[in-house]
Amino acid sequence: MAQKRLQKNSGYDEYDIDGDGVVTDEELEHAKEIRQTERDLRKSLAQLRMARFTLIAMGAFTAAMFIVPLDRVEALSDISNLFYISGAGIVGAYMGTTAWMSRK
């Protein structure tokens, strides 16, 4: 039985890894694994950026508290507590899931 060959400039050309004009099941599986890996890497990078910017924001907020007058610091104390707790939750969740995923 003859295998169907791809048309020129086909949308499936990217799946033809060995360039023979035929997309095999192995090539499709390999392409699927590559897409899954790329998706996982983008997700990990987004989580890393979120944790980094949270740490930077917490540091900047702490530094700003030394410049702001004391009466305003007291007014912001309730909000700052929530800010630090939520920031620590984000960073802790990132670190925990990263450590957990590296064990697999």
PDB file of C-alpha atoms in Angstrom:
ATOM      1  CA  MET A   1       0.000   0.000   0.000  1.00  0.00           C
ATOM      2  CA  ALA A   2       1.445   3.352  -1.031  1.00  0.00           C
ATOM      3  CA  GLN A   3       1.727   6.078   1.545  1.00  0.00           C
ATOM      4  CA  LYS A   4       0.205   9.453   0.783  1.00  0.00           C
ATOM      5  CA  ARG A   5       2.817  12.127   0.235  1.00  0.00           C
ATOM      6  CA  LEU A   6       2.465  15.736   1.329  1.00  0.00           C
ATOM      7  CA  GLN A   7       1.601  18.506  -1.088  1.00  0.00           C
ATOM      8  CA  LYS A   8       4.108  21.282  -1.607  1.00  0.00           C
ATOM      9  CA  ASN A   9       3.897  23.985   1.081  1.00  0.00           C
ATOM     10  CA  SER A  10       1.511  21.863   3.127  1.00  0.00           C
ATOM     11  CA  GLY A  11       0.557  22.882   6.650  1.00  0.00           C
ATOM     12  CA  TYR A  12       1.890  19.527   7.804  1.00  0.00           C
ATOM     13  CA  ASP A  13       5.432  20.122   6.501  1.00  0.00           C
ATOM     14  CA  GLU A  14       6.572  21.033   9.995  1.00  0.00           C
ATOM     15  CA  TYR A  15       5.740  17.500  11.176  1.00  0.00           C
ATOM     16  CA  ASP A  16       7.877  15.857   8.494  1.00  0.00           C
ATOM     17  CA  ILE A  17      11.047  15.667  10.565  1.00  0.00           C
ATOM     18  CA  ASP A  18      13.155  13.517   8.239  1.00  0.00           C
ATOM     19  CA  GLY A  19      12.097  15.440   5.108  1.00  0.00           C
ATOM     20  CA  ASP A  20      10.943  12.435   3.082  1.00  0.00           C
ATOM     21  CA  GLY A  21       7.524  13.942   2.325  1.00  0.00           C
ATOM     22  CA  VAL A  22       5.654  11.407   4.465  1.00  0.00           C
ATOM     23  CA  VAL A  23       4.431  12.158   7.977  1.00  0.00           C
ATOM     24  CA  THR A  24       4.610   8.976  10.036  1.00  0.00           C
ATOM     25  CA  ASP A  25       2.966   8.224  13.373  1.00  0.00           C
ATOM     26  CA  GLU A  26       6.358   8.507  15.062  1.00  0.00           C
ATOM     27  CA  GLU A  27       6.895  11.975  13.628  1.00  0.00           C
ATOM     28  CA  LEU A  28       3.452  13.089  14.786  1.00  0.00           C
ATOM     29  CA  GLU A  29       4.140  11.723  18.281  1.00  0.00           C
ATOM     30  CA  HIS A  30       7.518  13.472  18.353  1.00  0.00           C
ATOM     31  CA  ALA A  31       5.912  16.766  17.289  1.00  0.00           C
ATOM     32  CA  LYS A  32       3.285  16.335  20.018  1.00  0.00           C
ATOM     33  CA  GLU A  33       6.019  15.822  22.632  1.00  0.00           C
ATOM     34  CA  ILE A  34       7.849  18.923  21.416  1.00  0.00           C
ATOM     35  CA  ARG A  35       4.689  21.056  21.689  1.00  0.00           C
ATOM     36  CA  GLN A  36       4.023  19.712  25.198  1.00  0.00           C
ATOM     37  CA  THR A  37       7.583  20.514  26.277  1.00  0.00           C
ATOM     38  CA  GLU A  38       7.373  24.025  24.812  1.00  0.00           C
ATOM     39  CA  ARG A  39       4.042  24.619  26.591  1.00  0.00           C
ATOM     40  CA  ASP A  40       5.527  23.426  29.903  1.00  0.00           C
ATOM     41  CA  LEU A  41       8.558  25.691  29.463  1.00  0.00           C
ATOM     42  CA  ARG A  42       6.360  28.740  28.749  1.00  0.00           C
ATOM     43  CA  LYS A  43       4.289  27.962  31.827  1.00  0.00           C
ATOM     44  CA  SER A  44       7.393  27.604  34.002  1.00  0.00           C
ATOM     45  CA  LEU A  45       8.821  30.864  32.684  1.00  0.00           C
ATOM     46  CA  ALA A  46       5.566  32.708  33.403  1.00  0.00           C
ATOM     47  CA  GLN A  47       5.541  31.346  36.970  1.00  0.00           C
ATOM     48  CA  LEU A  48       9.189  32.333  37.468  1.00  0.00           C
ATOM     49  CA  ARG A  49       8.493  35.863  36.245  1.00  0.00           C
ATOM     50  CA  MET A  50       5.492  36.165  38.546  1.00  0.00           C
ATOM     51  CA  ALA A  51       7.555  35.070  41.566  1.00  0.00           C
ATOM     52  CA  ARG A  52      10.444  37.378  40.649  1.00  0.00           C
ATOM     53  CA  PHE A  53       8.273  40.450  40.175  1.00  0.00           C
ATOM     54  CA  THR A  54       6.445  39.699  43.411  1.00  0.00           C
ATOM     55  CA  LEU A  55       9.765  39.640  45.279  1.00  0.00           C
ATOM     56  CA  ILE A  56      10.846  42.867  43.582  1.00  0.00           C
ATOM     57  CA  ALA A  57       7.536  44.537  44.473  1.00  0.00           C
ATOM     58  CA  MET A  58       7.832  43.398  48.090  1.00  0.00           C
ATOM     59  CA  GLY A  59      11.363  44.801  48.279  1.00  0.00           C
ATOM     60  CA  ALA A  60      10.351  48.092  46.678  1.00  0.00           C
ATOM     61  CA  PHE A  61       7.357  48.398  49.000  1.00  0.00           C
ATOM     62  CA  THR A  62       9.583  47.766  52.024  1.00  0.00           C
ATOM     63  CA  ALA A  63      12.103  50.375  50.851  1.00  0.00           C
ATOM     64  CA  ALA A  64       9.292  52.867  50.209  1.00  0.00           C
ATOM     65  CA  MET A  65       8.045  52.437  53.796  1.00  0.00           C
ATOM     66  CA  PHE A  66      11.297  54.018  55.019  1.00  0.00           C
ATOM     67  CA  ILE A  67      10.630  57.130  52.934  1.00  0.00           C
ATOM     68  CA  VAL A  68       6.902  57.552  53.600  1.00  0.00           C
ATOM     69  CA  PRO A  69       5.878  59.565  56.701  1.00  0.00           C
ATOM     70  CA  LEU A  70       4.958  57.530  59.796  1.00  0.00           C
ATOM     71  CA  ASP A  71       1.262  58.479  59.825  1.00  0.00           C
ATOM     72  CA  ARG A  72       0.841  57.119  56.298  1.00  0.00           C
ATOM     73  CA  VAL A  73       2.719  53.938  57.207  1.00  0.00           C
ATOM     74  CA  GLU A  74       0.262  53.367  60.036  1.00  0.00           C
ATOM     75  CA  ALA A  75      -2.629  53.961  57.646  1.00  0.00           C
ATOM     76  CA  LEU A  76      -1.197  51.421  55.204  1.00  0.00           C
ATOM     77  CA  SER A  77      -0.403  48.783  57.832  1.00  0.00           C
ATOM     78  CA  ASP A  78      -3.521  46.672  57.177  1.00  0.00           C
ATOM     79  CA  ILE A  79      -2.978  46.715  53.433  1.00  0.00           C
ATOM     80  CA  SER A  80       0.732  46.009  53.770  1.00  0.00           C
ATOM     81  CA  ASN A  81       0.032  42.929  55.885  1.00  0.00           C
ATOM     82  CA  LEU A  82      -2.204  41.521  53.152  1.00  0.00           C
ATOM     83  CA  PHE A  83       0.361  42.470  50.517  1.00  0.00           C
ATOM     84  CA  TYR A  84       3.159  40.603  52.286  1.00  0.00           C
ATOM     85  CA  ILE A  85       1.011  37.550  53.019  1.00  0.00           C
ATOM     86  CA  SER A  86      -0.209  37.259  49.425  1.00  0.00           C
ATOM     87  CA  GLY A  87       3.293  37.891  48.043  1.00  0.00           C
ATOM     88  CA  ALA A  88       4.779  35.256  50.320  1.00  0.00           C
ATOM     89  CA  GLY A  89       2.038  32.862  49.209  1.00  0.00           C
ATOM     90  CA  ILE A  90       2.891  33.392  45.543  1.00  0.00           C
ATOM     91  CA  VAL A  91       6.620  32.961  46.063  1.00  0.00           C
ATOM     92  CA  GLY A  92       6.150  29.999  48.415  1.00  0.00           C
ATOM     93  CA  ALA A  93       3.815  28.250  45.981  1.00  0.00           C
ATOM     94  CA  TYR A  94       6.331  28.735  43.169  1.00  0.00           C
ATOM     95  CA  MET A  95       9.222  27.411  45.236  1.00  0.00           C
ATOM     96  CA  GLY A  96       7.177  24.482  46.535  1.00  0.00           C
ATOM     97  CA  THR A  97       5.919  23.375  43.143  1.00  0.00           C
ATOM     98  CA  THR A  98       9.383  23.786  41.625  1.00  0.00           C
ATOM     99  CA  ALA A  99      10.905  21.585  44.330  1.00  0.00           C
ATOM    100  CA  TRP A 100       8.082  19.063  43.998  1.00  0.00           C
ATOM    101  CA  MET A 101       8.372  18.875  40.201  1.00  0.00           C
ATOM    102  CA  SER A 102      12.156  18.405  40.339  1.00  0.00           C
ATOM    103  CA  ARG A 103      11.652  15.235  42.408  1.00  0.00           C
ATOM    104  CA  LYS A 104       9.804  13.491  39.569  1.00  0.00           C
TER     105      LYS A 104
END
